[in-house]
Each structure stands twice: as structure tokens, then as C-alpha cells.
Amino acid sequence: MIKAVMVMNTQGKPRLTKFYEFLVRKRQTQFSLFFFLPCLIRAENVSNFMEADSIFGPDSRLVYKHYATLYFVFVFDSSENELAMLDLIQVFVETLDKCFRNVCELDIVFNYSKLHTILDEIIFGGQVLETSSAEVMKVVEEISRQESASNSIGLVTKTVSGWRNR
Amino acid sequence: MDSLFQRSLDDIIKGLRHQQAGESAFVSKVLEEVRREIKSTDSHTKSTALQKLTYLHSICFVDMSWAAFHAIECISYPNFTHKKVGYLAISQSFQESTPVILLISNQLRKDLKSNVEVEVSLALECLSRIGNLDLCRDLTPEVFTLMASSRIPVRKKAIGVVLRLFGKYPDAVRVCFKRLVESLESSDSPPIVSAVIGVFCELASKDPKAYLPLAPEFYKILVDSRNNWVLIKVLKIFTKLAPLEPRLAKKIVEPICELMSKTGAKSLMFECIRTILTSLAEHESAVKLAAGRINELLIDEDPNLRYLGLHALAIVAPKHIWAVLENKEFVIKSLSDPDPNIKLESLRLVMEMVSESNVVEICRVLVNYATKSEPEFCNVILGSILSTCSNNVYEIIVDFDWYVSLLGEMSRIQHCQKGEEIENQLIDIGMRVQDVRPELVRVGRDLLMDPALLGNPFLHRILSAAAWLCGEYVEFIRNPVELMESLLQPRTSLLPPSVRAVYLESAFKALVFCLHSYLKSAHGENGEASGTTLIQENHITPDSVLHLLNLIDMAVGPLSGSYDVEIQERARNILGFTELIKPVLSDSLHPQDERHKQQVEASKMVRLLHDTFSDELGPVSMSAQGRVPVPDGLVLHENLADLEAVCGSSLPASSATISFEGSHNVEGATSIFISDQKEESEPSSESTSLLAEHRKRHGLYYLPSEKNTEHHEANNDYPPANELKSGVTVSNDAQDLAKLAEQSFLPKRKSKQVKARPVVVKLDEGDVLPISSKIPQAKDDSLSEAVRDVLLGNKAAADSVIRKKGKEKLNAKEQEDDLDHMDSQSGTVQNPVKERSKRSSRKQNADEGDHGGDKGKQKRRHRHGKHRTREGVQNPPANVISQTPVPDLLL
């Protein structure tokens, strides 16, 4: 089972957090987590795993992957395979790449809800349900279509901001 | 008008990015806006506000529990975008205890029944994140329906949600389990299989036994599937199942080996290795193959693979140490790898390789290594040395003198922070291993002498142990005066009060010892010649006694006004004693006529104290208290219950009275114990003999004591907490020892062998760490019970299925018929066989189609029944023990 997914930049600024076990949703824990993680991730060319029992309770491991200015962090327990988790991060990033065409930190900053949509298609309640980025894209596109359809019902955008963004 | 100028999420993000310093001010301003906007009746305004809040919650960790109701409002909007915002907010912020959580039950049901696929998905996702008992119970029927949906993405998610349902509401098993198992066979759609296997993997990790009957289905997937994700999960399941059923292990070992050698995916390969090493370690050839694959991982460039390779070796080490020894050099070399994971893992492996014969060399290498590495890893190394060496009451240590000096050496390592552990071990060894005490005292003395060590707070615990040891076993000290000096040196003011108190007590013991041996020697000069050896050893002259008394005045005097009560009390004890002894002693120091009389008085006092201190302390079993039988007429629980009642009713007022009551009780208890002693008020030098007498009279309250001679024969037996000395004086002690030596209790001192392992006192239960046997949670229990019921076709389960779903009625009835039939056929045979025959009948049906019919079923069943009984005759114990149903695939 996957316990948490986090995306943060190299300065420790969180970009996405999703906790599948309530245990760690405590504010203080999260703060310290984002504070410490970038410090822990020191050298390049070392293995990407970490014992995370102290933060996430017994039987927790953590795997991270470093892409440009971002860290992708998955926390999982013994019913997941370590290397498969690394692959899963890859799947997630690939999907983002397809979705945003050469994804960069800015895309992730500004597409908060889309990020969640994508992640929810891959990981469902802590379980990995989909590992093909093509399949994920299909569903995400369907959801976007649905969203834009529902938005176009209210013909005129009601806010200045919304109108400006059109 | 408000909504016209509402800022969107994008505006907030941009705003946040432009804040350099005052981010929190910006956030609180936005929060203020959100609080206003979220009250709006306009759905768009409300959902945008909620979206902003959710964003701030997950990025800036602001509290959003206050908006729970607004989130619920949002999911009830018909507009998909708004609904989605609401669902996201709920799954990010709700807990099981959120008060309004039950309000979403109806909306979830509505969305689960929706025609729009993505809406159903949203509801399922939400349920999988926040579902509690009530939600799961209410929505189980809807999820059950969706599990048969024709839309794959929906079906997949419905299956995923089942895990949550089972976890929170075990009765859902009776409804959904059958459909879940059927989904295993939908080999036409890989996503479904993947989802089901994921669910089973999670379920089996909690209680594997219940899922053993499904082994044939899992096996089929193992052999047929080409999807690595699915295979990994199946392997995880088999890792749990194989240890429960040896025949299953035999069956799967071959396909797993094949998979391991064929696959190109490292993740799958590693999983195969892990499965073999964890659960199939008895299959020698498979382990050899796996070891070969591990070697490939070890030489890989990717540090992840090297790390996992070492990790795999750590799994195999307890059973097949040869696999580690083959890679010994690599492991040692990895200790200096830059990767912290690899370092740790190789350290773990090095410790696995430690044995009685090489412990000295390995520890030497590691300690050298520890002095060179950075503080964190240094302490990890020290910690693992300590835990390995102390494992199972110092099992691997033969030469305790070496180990004790190693402990001393470790204490002096610059970054050492293992004070507490070293302290415990020093004292523990002191109590357990009699022979090593001289060396312990020597090591302790060296530590105490070094004034530099007092400045390191991490060492204070060790120093406390050293001080205690030197005080307790002061008879082994070569120069007690020197010890006193170091115990009372000015820099001890750097110590924390608790340690300082130990220092003082030890100084007291040492002082008494010095005086005692001085007086004895003086006495000896007069008449008896027994004490002469002692003076020579201890260099106690009248001058040094004076020196000591002065030292105490100077160093301890100021402490009698200490703020710490422990220190103050002990200091006053010492000072009081010296006050008492001084006039008497000073007379004896300056020869006079009535010297003899004075001396006798002094020696009487000193001997009294010396006797008190020389009574040996032994280790006490953790369960010792339990062995004291409760005397007749003493009701332990009754009064406590009263106390609880009192505590419960009025807290502050009664607490005072309770403490009084408590002290009363204690007094009462002690008075019971000592009431028989007539001379209790008179402090006499025969305290120990009194104790013996008391012991004789009240043998009931003491632990059963054995003769000393039995200790080394039955190591497991528990020695009395305080061994009784038959005599009082040291010389008597020596006689005792000599007697014991004659009885071959302590042969090793003079033995011709190089060095035999000294006796290590062991306590039976006390040494075993308190086993924190995990009490399985009630929920898990009821879950596995439900699973078992469904799998074994329990009648009650069948009934409940009938009650719940009319659709299944026929099916269940058939099962019942089946069972009845079975019972009449095989009489006393139990559930497992029922299960087997049911399964086989199903298979039979599948094989032969309509053609098979009832007859074939019966025949088959009959044959199986026979087979089973025959096996039972052949191998009755196995039959009795393993009641788990074994699928016929394995027979």
C-alpha cells in the first residue's frame, strides 16, 4: 500500500501532497517532513530509498526521484516492491510530460487540480490501479472534457478573473 | 458584487509566488477572503473559494476542517467541475471523526448510481479515502453492484474500494467476497486482475491463512500472467502463503525460479529473489539460483540495485549464511561506500557473520572504522556491536575481560553517544559474570580517573556505571584511596545530580572499605595475622586514612547543602558517619593506653556498615514478583477496586487521601513482616544472621533458593536475589569461596585451558525481552472470520447471503445441499474437506460442462473423501494440526 505521495522542489517547497493514511496529515509532521527531506537527500548517485519508520510509522519506506528542480517522493509499505515504486514515479512523471508537453515546475505549480486528477487515476486509495500512462491520459482527457462541458453551461464567466483568463 | 472580483486559484498561486517575505500575511488575507466567499449562495463562488482553501491546505498546511460542511455542499452541485472541487476537498481534509461525514452518505450513493462514469469514479475515490464504518455499511450494496459494471475503469475502482469496505466493515465480505474471487478469473481484462490481486495482496498481508483456499487461482495467475505488476503482487501473496503450507511451496518453487531467470525486469526479478529467500528457503537449489542473481545485483552500477542486493543477502543470512560469506569481501568493502543505505546494509551483514570465533577481530575492525567515520554512522556501528554482543545474554562472548575493555574503549570514542546502552551492559555484566569483576573495576577506575571525560555529557551514564561498579566491587580495587580521590574530584560538579549521587554512594562504600581494611590490619598487627596481606595490597596507612577523612570534609561538606535531595541525603550520610567515626579513629591513630577498647568499638561500627555493603546484589528476574505466592487471607484486588471507585468519583480531594492510605498500607504490610522479630529495634552486627533467621521463618515470602553449586549446571535456574553469606567477615567469604571451589564450582581460575567461558548467570523468563505479542485487532479478526466463513461455505454465511441478496439464493441453496450431502457421505469429516470437495466439484463442472452432472460430482467427491481419510490414517498428527483447507491442486 502506498501511504503518501509528495512533490516538492529542491528548496523543500511542497508542490503536491497526498496522504493515504490519515496518520501523517498532522500539520507539524508535514512541516518537519518538508524541512528535513531535502537535507536528507544529499549526494547524487546514491540509492533512492530511505527508512521512514520514524515519520510514517512502522513498516514504512520512502523512495524519491530527482527531476530537474523537483523531488517526487512516494512512501510505501512492505506490500510494494521498491523498484516497482521507482517505476511508478517514472510513470507519473511520464504522464505529466505527456499532459503538459515537457513538464516543468511551473506546470506543476499552476495545474494543481489536474495533478490530483492524474495521480488519482494511477493511485486509488493507496493502491496502484493503473500503470500505463496512455490509459491515464485517456481518462484525464475525458475528465477535462467533462469539466469544460460543465463550465460552458454557465455561458458567461462571472468573475473578472475568469474572463481575463479566457 | 462580491463574486465579480473573486480571485481565482491561479491568482492566488501567482500572488503567492510574488510574495518574497510576507507569505503568511498574504495567506491569512486570502483565508479571510475565502471565509467570506465560501458563504456565498452562488455555486461557482463557493467552489472557487473551496478550491483555494484546499490548495492552501495542501501547500501551506492551513486548517480547513471548519469548511467541512461547505465541501459537502459543493459535491451536491450538479456541475461536474464544482462537484470535483468538493470531492477533492473532502478526500484531502476529512477524517473518520469529522462530525459531518455522515451527511455525504446520500450524495455518495447518488453519485455511485450516476450514469456519468467520471462522477462514479469521484465517489468511489472519495469512499476509498474517507470511508468509515457507517459509510461503508451504507454503501456496500452500491459497490457490490458496481463490481459487475461493464465499464472497466468503474469496475476497477469498485474493486479497489472493496479493501476499504472490508477493513472498516467486515460484514461486507459476506456480500462482496464471492464477486471479488470471480473477478480473479477475468483474464480477459488485465486491469481488473491487477486491481483484484492488489486487494488480495493487502488482505493476505494481514491474515494470510484465510486466503489459502484461493491458492489455485493465484497459481494460475502466476503461471499465466505476463504483467509484471500483477506478478509482483502474486509473489507477495505467495510469500505469505507458502510458509503455511509446505506442499504449496513445493508447487510454486519451480515457476518462480523460471520467472526469475527469464524476466528482464529487475523489479520482478528482485521480487522472485525475495520470495525464494523469505518463504522458500528450504529449497536449496532455488536459493542457490537466487544467490546467483543476487551476485548480479551486487556488481551493478546502479546503487539501488546494489543496495537491494545487500538487502536480499540480509534476508537470507539467518538461514544460509554461506550466501553472505561468498560475498564477504564485497560486504566489507561496502562499509566504506558513499551511499548510506549500502553502508548500513553491509554493517548489518557484517554483524550477521559474527560468531564466537571471529567476534574479537570483527569488533576490532568495526571499532577502528567507527573512530574514522562521521558521528551518525559511528554510533550506528557502536549500537550494532553492542546489540550483537549482548544478544541472548552475551551468547557469543567467551572472553569477558576483552569485552569489558572493549566497552571501555568504545566509551572513549569521540562521537560515542551510546552511554545508556554501555551503562546497562557494564552493570549487567558485573552482576552476571562474577569472574570478570576485577577487570570491570579496572576499566571503571580508568574511566573515573580521567578528568577529561567528565566534560562529555554523553559519557555521564557510563561514568555512573563505572562509579557504581567500583563502589560495589571495591574489594578488587588496588588503590582505594586513589579511587576515592577520583570520585570526589572537583570536576564531578559537571555531573548531573543523579550521577553525582551514585558517585557519593560509591565514595561511601569505598570509605567504609578502606576503614574496614585499615582497622583489620591494625587489629591483625596486634594479634591475628590474617589481615597482613590486605594492608600490603591496599596501602592503607594511618596517614592515608586521615587524608581520606580530610578529603571527605572538603569535598562532601559543601554538598550537605545541595539543592538535590539525593545528593544532600547521601552527603549527610557520609558526613554523619565520619563524625561518628572520627573521635574513635583519631584515638586509634595515636597510640594510647586504652587504644584497644576504642578500636574494638570502631571496628564494630565499621564492620556493621561493611557487612551491609558487602552483601552481594544479584540480578532479579522480571517475573520474580509473580512467584511469590499470595499468602492466605491477603486479598490483593479487593481494596484496589475500592481505590479505583474513589479515584473515579472525586479527583483532587481524594488524591491526597489515597496517598495517605497508600502509606498506611505499606506500613501495615511491613509491620506484618517484621512483627515477629523481637530485637528489631536493636541494631546489631548480626544483621545477616537475623536475615537468615527471618528467611527461615518466612520462607513463604522468599523465592525458592537453590544451592550455589547448582548454578553452573542449570544455567536457567534463578539464583536468589541476595545470596546469603554464611559468615560475616571477608576471611569467611574466602573460606566459602574455597569450599565452593572444592565443590568444583569455580574451576576456571586455575584451569589449564587457555580460557574457559565464565559462568554467566541467566534468569529463565527474566532475560527474554517482554514479548509484545501483538493482539490481533478485533476488526482483523472479524474480517478473517468472515472471509473464512465465505470461503468455507459456512451455513450461517450462506444464510446471510440469502437474506441479503435474493439473486444469490439459488446458488447458496445449492451449496447447502452440497454440504448436507457431504455430511451424510463422509460423516465426521470437517470443513476442510467440504471445501475441497466443493472446489473439486466446481472444477469438475467446468471441465465436463453439462455432461458431468450430479453423478460425476458425487463420484469425484467420494474419491476425494476416501483419499483424505487414507491420508489421515497415514499421517494423523499433520491432520490434527493443520485444519486449514488445502486446495486440491496441491494433492
Short mmCIF file of C-alpha atoms in Angstrom, two decimals, chain B residues 381-774:
data_model
loop_
_atom_site.label_atom_id
_atom_site.label_comp_id
_atom_site.label_asym_id
_atom_site.label_seq_id
_atom_site.Cartn_x
_atom_site.Cartn_y
_atom_site.Cartn_z
CA ILE B 381 28.27 0.89 14.29
CA LEU B 382 28.68 1.09 18.05
CA GLY B 383 25.00 0.36 18.53
CA SER B 384 25.14 -2.74 16.38
CA ILE B 385 28.28 -4.01 18.13
CA LEU B 386 26.58 -3.56 21.46
CA SER B 387 23.37 -5.24 20.45
CA THR B 388 25.07 -8.14 18.67
CA CYS B 389 27.43 -8.87 21.53
CA SER B 390 24.76 -8.67 24.19
CA ASN B 391 22.39 -10.80 22.20
CA ASN B 392 20.90 -13.66 24.19
CA VAL B 393 22.84 -12.91 27.38
CA TYR B 394 26.22 -12.38 25.71
CA GLU B 395 25.99 -15.67 23.93
CA ILE B 396 28.92 -15.11 21.60
CA ILE B 397 31.27 -13.62 24.15
CA VAL B 398 33.82 -16.03 25.55
CA ASP B 399 36.46 -13.66 26.78
CA PHE B 400 34.63 -11.22 29.00
CA ASP B 401 37.78 -9.40 30.01
CA TRP B 402 38.23 -8.46 26.40
CA TYR B 403 34.63 -7.40 26.00
CA VAL B 404 34.68 -5.24 29.08
CA SER B 405 37.82 -3.47 27.96
CA LEU B 406 36.20 -3.03 24.54
CA LEU B 407 33.28 -1.33 26.26
CA GLY B 408 35.76 0.97 27.95
CA GLU B 409 37.43 1.70 24.66
CA MET B 410 34.11 2.40 22.98
CA SER B 411 33.23 4.89 25.68
CA ARG B 412 36.30 6.88 24.80
CA ILE B 413 35.48 7.17 21.12
CA GLN B 414 34.92 10.79 20.39
CA HIS B 415 31.42 10.65 18.95
CA CYS B 416 30.12 7.89 21.17
CA GLN B 417 26.53 8.56 22.20
CA LYS B 418 25.67 5.11 23.37
CA GLY B 419 26.11 5.94 27.05
CA GLU B 420 22.90 4.42 28.21
CA GLU B 421 23.45 1.11 26.47
CA ILE B 422 27.04 0.82 27.66
CA GLU B 423 25.95 1.70 31.18
CA ASN B 424 23.35 -1.04 31.19
CA GLN B 425 25.75 -3.63 29.85
CA LEU B 426 28.54 -2.78 32.27
CA ILE B 427 26.26 -3.20 35.24
CA ASP B 428 24.54 -6.22 33.78
CA ILE B 429 27.84 -7.98 33.17
CA GLY B 430 29.01 -7.02 36.64
CA MET B 431 26.03 -8.74 38.16
CA ARG B 432 26.01 -11.76 35.91
CA VAL B 433 29.65 -12.64 35.44
CA GLN B 434 31.50 -12.98 38.69
CA ASP B 435 34.86 -13.69 37.14
CA VAL B 436 35.09 -10.51 35.19
CA ARG B 437 34.61 -8.16 38.11
CA PRO B 438 38.32 -7.39 38.65
CA GLU B 439 38.63 -6.32 35.01
CA LEU B 440 35.38 -4.39 35.18
CA VAL B 441 36.64 -2.50 38.17
CA ARG B 442 39.90 -1.79 36.40
CA VAL B 443 38.09 -0.41 33.35
CA GLY B 444 35.76 1.57 35.56
CA ARG B 445 38.64 3.00 37.52
CA ASP B 446 40.41 4.13 34.36
CA LEU B 447 37.28 5.92 33.25
CA LEU B 448 36.78 7.57 36.59
CA MET B 449 40.38 8.70 36.79
CA ASP B 450 40.26 10.64 33.55
CA PRO B 451 39.07 14.16 34.37
CA ALA B 452 38.58 14.95 30.68
CA LEU B 453 35.70 12.51 30.38
CA LEU B 454 33.60 14.38 32.91
CA GLY B 455 33.07 17.17 30.42
CA ASN B 456 31.29 14.97 27.88
CA PRO B 457 27.60 14.73 28.71
CA PHE B 458 27.19 11.59 26.59
CA LEU B 459 29.55 9.76 28.92
CA HIS B 460 27.81 10.61 32.16
CA ARG B 461 25.75 7.46 32.13
CA ILE B 462 28.85 5.35 31.60
CA LEU B 463 30.65 7.14 34.40
CA SER B 464 27.70 6.47 36.64
CA ALA B 465 28.01 2.76 35.86
CA ALA B 466 31.76 2.87 36.43
CA ALA B 467 31.30 4.59 39.76
CA TRP B 468 28.70 2.10 40.84
CA LEU B 469 30.86 -0.87 39.83
CA CYS B 470 33.91 0.49 41.61
CA GLY B 471 31.87 1.08 44.73
CA GLU B 472 30.11 -2.23 44.68
CA TYR B 473 33.17 -4.32 43.92
CA VAL B 474 35.62 -2.13 45.75
CA GLU B 475 37.45 -5.16 47.13
CA PHE B 476 39.09 -5.58 43.72
CA ILE B 477 40.46 -2.07 43.65
CA ARG B 478 44.19 -1.94 44.04
CA ASN B 479 44.32 1.53 45.45
CA PRO B 480 41.03 2.57 47.08
CA VAL B 481 42.45 5.91 48.18
CA GLU B 482 43.11 6.84 44.61
CA LEU B 483 39.56 5.78 43.75
CA MET B 484 38.18 8.00 46.47
CA GLU B 485 40.17 10.89 45.11
CA SER B 486 38.78 10.46 41.64
CA LEU B 487 35.24 10.03 42.92
CA LEU B 488 35.46 13.26 44.82
CA GLN B 489 37.49 15.31 42.36
CA PRO B 490 36.28 18.89 41.83
CA ARG B 491 35.24 18.32 38.25
CA THR B 492 32.45 16.00 39.41
CA SER B 493 30.43 19.17 39.74
CA LEU B 494 29.91 18.84 36.00
CA LEU B 495 27.85 15.71 36.51
CA PRO B 496 24.07 15.71 36.65
CA PRO B 497 22.70 15.24 40.19
CA SER B 498 21.56 11.66 39.65
CA VAL B 499 25.06 10.56 38.61
CA ARG B 500 26.66 12.58 41.33
CA ALA B 501 24.52 10.79 43.87
CA VAL B 502 25.90 7.50 42.59
CA TYR B 503 29.41 8.90 42.91
CA LEU B 504 28.76 9.81 46.53
CA GLU B 505 27.33 6.44 47.39
CA SER B 506 30.32 4.74 45.83
CA ALA B 507 32.65 7.01 47.73
CA PHE B 508 30.84 5.98 50.87
CA LYS B 509 31.31 2.32 50.07
CA ALA B 510 34.96 2.85 49.28
CA LEU B 511 35.46 4.77 52.51
CA VAL B 512 33.91 2.02 54.56
CA PHE B 513 36.07 -0.49 52.78
CA CYS B 514 39.23 1.49 53.44
CA LEU B 515 38.44 1.91 57.10
CA HIS B 516 37.49 -1.68 57.43
CA SER B 517 40.70 -2.96 55.97
CA TYR B 518 42.71 -0.44 57.93
CA LEU B 519 41.16 -1.49 61.20
CA LYS B 520 41.50 -5.12 60.34
CA SER B 521 45.15 -4.68 59.56
CA ALA B 522 45.69 -2.73 62.76
CA HIS B 523 43.90 -5.44 64.56
CA GLY B 524 45.96 -8.03 62.77
CA GLU B 525 49.19 -6.38 63.81
CA ASN B 526 48.02 -6.65 67.32
CA GLY B 527 47.12 -10.24 67.40
CA GLU B 528 45.90 -12.27 64.47
CA ALA B 529 47.94 -12.44 61.33
CA SER B 530 45.09 -12.85 58.90
CA GLY B 531 44.89 -9.29 57.61
CA THR B 532 48.52 -8.74 56.67
CA THR B 533 48.10 -9.45 53.03
CA LEU B 534 45.38 -6.91 52.79
CA ILE B 535 47.43 -3.99 54.04
CA GLN B 536 50.15 -4.70 51.62
CA GLU B 537 47.71 -4.70 48.78
CA ASN B 538 45.77 -1.66 49.76
CA HIS B 539 48.47 0.62 51.11
CA ILE B 540 46.26 1.87 53.84
CA THR B 541 48.24 3.67 56.41
CA PRO B 542 47.07 5.88 59.25
CA ASP B 543 48.13 8.82 57.13
CA SER B 544 46.00 7.87 54.23
CA VAL B 545 43.01 7.39 56.50
CA LEU B 546 43.47 10.89 57.80
CA HIS B 547 43.85 12.11 54.28
CA LEU B 548 40.61 10.45 53.33
CA LEU B 549 38.70 11.94 56.20
CA ASN B 550 40.01 15.37 55.32
CA LEU B 551 39.16 14.85 51.71
CA ILE B 552 35.60 14.00 52.64
CA ASP B 553 35.28 17.05 54.82
CA MET B 554 36.48 19.18 51.99
CA ALA B 555 34.62 17.63 49.05
CA VAL B 556 31.44 16.36 50.64
CA GLY B 557 30.97 19.04 53.25
CA PRO B 558 29.63 21.67 50.86
CA LEU B 559 27.25 19.13 49.33
CA SER B 560 25.24 18.76 52.52
CA GLY B 561 23.52 21.94 51.44
CA SER B 562 22.86 20.78 47.91
CA TYR B 563 19.52 21.51 46.33
CA ASP B 564 19.21 17.99 45.06
CA VAL B 565 17.73 15.81 47.75
CA GLU B 566 19.57 12.67 46.68
CA ILE B 567 22.93 14.37 46.85
CA GLN B 568 22.09 16.11 50.06
CA GLU B 569 20.93 12.96 51.76
CA ARG B 570 23.90 10.90 50.74
CA ALA B 571 26.35 13.63 51.58
CA ARG B 572 24.85 13.87 55.04
CA ASN B 573 25.05 10.13 55.46
CA ILE B 574 28.75 10.22 54.75
CA LEU B 575 29.36 13.21 56.92
CA GLY B 576 27.37 11.72 59.74
CA PHE B 577 29.38 8.57 59.53
CA THR B 578 32.69 10.37 59.56
CA GLU B 579 31.54 12.45 62.51
CA LEU B 580 30.79 9.28 64.39
CA ILE B 581 33.95 7.51 63.47
CA LYS B 582 36.42 10.38 63.75
CA PRO B 583 36.89 10.61 67.51
CA VAL B 584 37.16 6.90 67.83
CA LEU B 585 39.59 6.64 64.99
CA SER B 586 41.77 9.54 65.93
CA ASP B 587 42.34 7.78 69.20
CA SER B 588 43.35 4.66 67.48
CA LEU B 589 45.57 6.60 65.14
CA HIS B 590 47.53 7.97 68.03
CA PRO B 591 48.63 5.11 70.20
CA GLN B 592 47.29 5.32 73.68
CA ASP B 593 46.72 3.03 76.53
CA GLU B 594 43.06 2.29 76.14
CA ARG B 595 43.50 2.04 72.40
CA HIS B 596 42.36 -1.49 72.32
CA LYS B 597 38.95 -0.75 73.73
CA GLN B 598 38.38 2.13 71.35
CA GLN B 599 39.48 0.10 68.44
CA VAL B 600 37.01 -2.60 69.16
CA GLU B 601 34.26 -0.06 69.21
CA ALA B 602 35.36 1.49 65.95
CA SER B 603 35.79 -1.75 64.19
CA LYS B 604 32.37 -2.79 65.35
CA MET B 605 30.81 0.21 63.70
CA VAL B 606 32.76 -0.12 60.54
CA ARG B 607 32.13 -3.77 60.30
CA LEU B 608 28.43 -3.19 60.63
CA LEU B 609 28.45 -0.95 57.59
CA HIS B 610 30.88 -3.07 55.71
CA ASP B 611 28.62 -6.05 56.14
CA THR B 612 25.72 -4.10 54.82
CA PHE B 613 27.61 -3.19 51.70
CA SER B 614 29.30 -6.50 51.08
CA ASP B 615 26.06 -8.37 50.79
CA GLU B 616 26.08 -9.18 47.12
CA LEU B 617 23.44 -7.87 44.78
CA GLY B 618 22.17 -10.31 42.22
CA PRO B 619 20.12 -9.90 39.10
CA VAL B 620 16.43 -10.16 39.71
CA SER B 621 14.14 -11.91 37.32
CA MET B 622 11.46 -9.72 35.86
CA SER B 623 8.89 -12.29 36.85
CA ALA B 624 10.22 -12.73 40.38
CA GLN B 625 7.31 -10.97 41.97
CA GLY B 626 4.91 -13.32 40.34
CA ARG B 627 6.49 -16.31 42.01
CA VAL B 628 5.85 -15.09 45.49
CA PRO B 629 2.70 -16.95 46.46
CA VAL B 630 -0.07 -14.79 47.82
CA PRO B 631 -0.47 -15.64 51.49
CA ASP B 632 -3.79 -16.81 52.76
CA GLY B 633 -6.14 -14.12 53.78
CA LEU B 634 -4.46 -11.41 51.76
CA VAL B 635 -6.84 -10.14 49.15
CA LEU B 636 -4.90 -8.07 46.67
CA HIS B 637 -7.55 -6.90 44.32
CA GLU B 638 -10.39 -6.02 46.58
CA ASN B 639 -9.03 -2.81 48.01
CA LEU B 640 -7.68 -1.67 44.69
CA ALA B 641 -11.14 -1.80 43.22
CA ASP B 642 -12.33 0.46 46.03
CA LEU B 643 -9.48 2.79 45.27
CA GLU B 644 -10.47 2.99 41.66
CA ALA B 645 -14.01 3.84 42.61
CA VAL B 646 -12.76 6.59 44.87
CA CYS B 647 -10.45 7.89 42.17
CA GLY B 648 -13.20 7.93 39.66
CA SER B 649 -15.66 9.92 41.75
CA SER B 650 -13.70 12.87 43.09
CA LEU B 651 -10.29 13.57 41.76
CA PRO B 652 -8.37 16.30 43.53
CA ALA B 653 -9.70 15.88 47.03
CA SER B 654 -9.31 12.15 47.15
CA SER B 655 -5.83 12.00 45.68
CA ALA B 656 -4.39 13.27 48.93
CA THR B 657 -6.25 10.74 50.97
CA ILE B 658 -5.20 7.99 48.64
CA SER B 659 -1.58 8.71 49.16
CA PHE B 660 -2.11 8.58 52.88
CA GLU B 661 -3.95 5.35 52.58
CA GLY B 662 -1.16 4.01 50.48
CA SER B 663 1.49 4.83 53.01
CA HIS B 664 -0.64 3.34 55.72
CA ASN B 665 -0.95 0.17 53.81
CA VAL B 666 2.76 -0.04 53.27
CA GLU B 667 3.42 0.43 56.92
CA GLY B 668 0.89 -2.18 57.73
CA ALA B 669 2.50 -4.60 55.36
CA THR B 670 5.98 -4.09 56.70
CA SER B 671 4.79 -4.42 60.23
CA ILE B 672 3.31 -7.76 59.35
CA PHE B 673 6.63 -8.85 58.04
CA ILE B 674 8.75 -7.75 60.91
CA SER B 675 6.34 -8.23 63.76
CA ASP B 676 7.93 -11.50 64.72
CA GLN B 677 11.36 -10.03 65.11
CA LYS B 678 11.82 -9.25 68.75
CA GLU B 679 15.12 -7.45 68.54
CA GLU B 680 14.24 -5.26 65.61
CA SER B 681 15.00 -2.04 67.44
CA GLU B 682 18.47 -3.08 68.39
CA PRO B 683 20.90 -2.64 65.52
CA SER B 684 23.30 -5.47 65.88
CA SER B 685 26.19 -6.70 63.85
CA GLU B 686 24.38 -9.95 63.27
CA SER B 687 22.03 -8.38 60.79
CA THR B 688 22.75 -11.00 58.23
CA SER B 689 22.12 -13.86 60.57
CA LEU B 690 18.89 -12.21 61.51
CA LEU B 691 18.05 -12.08 57.89
CA ALA B 692 18.76 -15.75 57.62
CA GLU B 693 16.57 -16.46 60.55
CA HIS B 694 13.84 -14.37 59.11
CA ARG B 695 14.18 -16.14 55.90
CA LYS B 696 13.86 -19.47 57.58
CA ARG B 697 10.75 -18.41 59.36
CA HIS B 698 9.08 -16.73 56.42
CA GLY B 699 10.35 -18.92 53.67
CA LEU B 700 7.00 -18.46 52.08
CA TYR B 701 7.74 -14.88 51.05
CA TYR B 702 11.12 -15.60 49.52
CA LEU B 703 11.97 -17.03 46.20
CA PRO B 704 12.90 -20.67 46.33
CA SER B 705 16.66 -20.67 46.82
CA GLU B 706 18.96 -23.23 45.36
CA LYS B 707 22.37 -24.27 46.39
CA ASN B 708 25.13 -22.31 44.79
CA THR B 709 26.63 -25.42 43.39
CA GLU B 710 23.75 -25.91 41.06
CA HIS B 711 24.22 -22.67 39.26
CA HIS B 712 26.53 -23.74 36.58
CA GLU B 713 24.76 -26.97 35.98
CA ALA B 714 21.36 -25.47 35.49
CA ASN B 715 22.10 -22.12 34.00
CA ASN B 716 18.47 -21.40 33.55
CA ASP B 717 17.67 -21.58 37.18
CA TYR B 718 17.23 -18.44 39.05
CA PRO B 719 19.65 -17.64 41.87
CA PRO B 720 18.28 -15.97 44.96
CA ALA B 721 18.29 -12.23 44.61
CA ASN B 722 20.63 -11.79 47.53
CA GLU B 723 22.85 -14.70 48.14
CA LEU B 724 23.18 -15.37 51.78
CA LYS B 725 26.61 -15.41 53.24
CA SER B 726 27.06 -17.96 55.92
CA GLY B 727 29.78 -15.97 57.54
CA VAL B 728 30.25 -12.28 58.03
CA THR B 729 33.86 -11.43 57.52
CA VAL B 730 35.91 -11.35 54.40
CA SER B 731 38.01 -14.22 55.53
CA ASN B 732 34.87 -16.26 55.91
CA ASP B 733 33.95 -15.27 52.42
CA ALA B 734 37.25 -16.52 51.22
CA GLN B 735 36.65 -19.74 53.04
CA ASP B 736 33.31 -20.01 51.38
CA LEU B 737 34.89 -19.49 48.04
CA ALA B 738 37.47 -22.10 48.76
CA LYS B 739 34.79 -24.51 49.75
CA LEU B 740 32.89 -23.80 46.62
CA ALA B 741 35.99 -24.24 44.55
CA GLU B 742 36.42 -27.62 46.11
CA GLN B 743 32.98 -28.43 45.00
CA SER B 744 34.13 -27.65 41.51
CA PHE B 745 32.01 -24.59 41.20
CA LEU B 746 34.75 -22.29 40.06
CA PRO B 747 37.29 -24.39 38.29
CA LYS B 748 38.26 -21.96 35.57
CA ARG B 749 40.55 -19.69 37.56
CA LYS B 750 43.22 -22.31 37.86
CA SER B 751 42.27 -24.45 34.95
CA LYS B 752 44.96 -25.27 32.47
CA GLN B 753 42.84 -24.41 29.48
CA VAL B 754 43.53 -21.14 27.78
CA LYS B 755 40.37 -19.55 28.97
CA ALA B 756 37.06 -21.14 29.62
CA ARG B 757 33.94 -19.11 29.30
CA PRO B 758 32.99 -17.83 32.72
CA VAL B 759 29.64 -18.60 34.20
CA VAL B 760 27.02 -16.15 33.08
CA VAL B 761 24.07 -16.09 35.39
CA LYS B 762 20.87 -16.40 33.46
CA LEU B 763 17.34 -15.99 34.60
CA ASP B 764 14.72 -18.05 32.95
CA GLU B 765 11.97 -15.70 31.84
CA GLY B 766 13.53 -12.52 33.02
CA ASP B 767 16.09 -12.45 30.24
CA VAL B 768 13.69 -12.89 27.48
CA LEU B 769 12.60 -9.49 26.37
CA PRO B 770 8.99 -8.95 27.20
CA ILE B 771 7.38 -10.35 24.13
CA SER B 772 4.96 -7.82 22.88
CA SER B 773 2.70 -10.36 21.39
CA LYS B 774 0.55 -8.44 19.06
#
